[in-house]
């Protein structure tokens, strides 16, 4: 009953306001319009020289990178949704959003919720021009979702499932439901030297350096820029 | 994939490092990128306006002209830039598309020009951004409608009569387009006159005239001069009946005609008279008969055949049906509401005229349309208040749908104006085309004369040659080659029509319509590949009679051939070599090729190329005796 009375009162008040508007003849804009976001985040990166010093790219490469970046994100920052969207466009068959989320966190070293050009270029510098140790360290950070210094099975399973999600449904051979789990078990078999159920950074680097395939493939993406 | 995604590809590839420790199998080799990685600036010169852009920008859309290797065709080595001889204003928008990924439609540009530019640069219009898509679609639809209208108008109105039209068709055409023949025009004006007479007679009939001797009361003229009016009415109705029957006879589809609005109006206009004739002079029935006479006023609607404005009005009302319906509905609602209110407001008053709610309807209508007769007036204060609200709201309600109707009318009216303007323009254009055609024919004939003279005397040719441009020379040479190919010659209209007069009745040629000869002739003179054009021309010639296409909208010469003939030769002579066929140039009497029929016409065009351009079926002789037998042109 009280609810009804309250609604009635609200209705009467609204009617009175409308009448008032009619009488005064002015069209008052809705309040909601004023909540337009006046704060357009616009971020400028540091100077070209500083960036060149910080990363392993030369000026020309930085220019190319920045032009592409600025064209897509005129405001100078990438937020997670845009990131997911961009990444999904490369993998239209499956769902790349989960993996993009982990990637985003890996790029966003400061956990600010958005990637600036410096973060972007720093990560790229490591991935493309960094030493083996740096690359492996970055990968470890990617897998270590909660940044506690260990990779446990759950984290690994999440990552692997995210990667398998990118494949989509139509694969050959048909994707079985326990494929991620098997994959994670194999991974831990290889990486977890002391069998304590978690993989630390040293274990990880050591195991990867043992594996020739991994070492070789790390050189694959160097000519990307 | 969207353009900008390409710029993120390096990032996506770099992020793939994250998969490497997990990989079950070895990674494939990366693709070797041979193209120069350095991003260079390209210069694009569009009609003098220089645009510069990164190569990467253009490479974003590889299936367009600028993004693919097609642009290399436009590369100018000397200036090291890509040159396009197109509109620089439009190019701005095209280039912006590459830059931003969104194609915008500039509102001030013509839609067709824009479409042409898009087609040239290989961009599909479907990717126009949402912001401009609606505008683009509207304009495009409008343009297409306009084109459809124009082609319709072209075909419909002043198209020349097809050659074999029955009297019935001619009659129908005369009725539909009065300005095609004088008789039709006369008939048109006569009927118009009689409609006016009939309507005026109806009106004057009721005017009171001076009473005849011995009477006091004023009589309406209709009763005083009953016979005169009856005679006039009879005459009008006779004319209308005759017209209706003629139309019915001439109509291509009688059922459709009988269902059409104009025909119904015609029937309604003449029915009362006949009913009046049939009905007896009975007192009871004549009351009903008088009512029928009202229908005679419908004759005025017959004017809509004569007046375009009336037709437009009718069409507008029809197309605004929804707005009118809305108007009516809202008015009805308002009337009912206000009538009820007024009735109950005025109920108590003594001697109130608001006797019932339906009675109040009248007051409400009169007030809402701001007429205010004053026969019903509220007395109470409440009644007056509501009455004033009623009149104010009436103005509002009526004013709302009116602009829509007005804009519809204006649009339709302008469309009609445009149709008329197009017709006038068309006439001028046709005249100009005819003149141009005659000019080129004459020029070509002149060229050939000069050629012949040049064979004999080289000096005089030099003079004539100077007056013609290089283009004309080459064009004439081409036409000459065509003549040699087909072994026919070009002539002008006059000569041809003279020869046509002398053709015999034994005309075995198919009277193909001007269309096929148009097609044939079109191919004759415009061929990018001369050899193929000759062959095609020859084959087309073979299957159609060459007819002078009067009033066609061709811009180039039509192949006009005079057909004189010799008695049919036997087959052996048909294989005479081309070199035996000589145009008798010395003869000013352009005897054209002679066409003989191989019976049966086995040489229908087939796809095998003829061994020589004119394998002798067309023979030319210096025939001085013309037998007036024209025969079918057989194929080569």
JSON list of C-alpha atoms in Angstrom, two decimals, chain B residues 24 115 201 262 431-432:
[
{"chain": "B", "resi": 24, "resn": "UNK", "atom": "CA", "xyz": [53.16, -29.56, -28.30]},
{"chain": "B", "resi": 115, "resn": "UNK", "atom": "CA", "xyz": [28.96, 6.34, -57.47]},
{"chain": "B", "resi": 201, "resn": "UNK", "atom": "CA", "xyz": [-26.58, 24.51, -68.47]},
{"chain": "B", "resi": 262, "resn": "UNK", "atom": "CA", "xyz": [-12.39, 8.08, -65.53]},
{"chain": "B", "resi": 431, "resn": "UNK", "atom": "CA", "xyz": [16.67, 17.96, -83.23]},
{"chain": "B", "resi": 432, "resn": "UNK", "atom": "CA", "xyz": [20.27, 18.57, -82.31]}
]
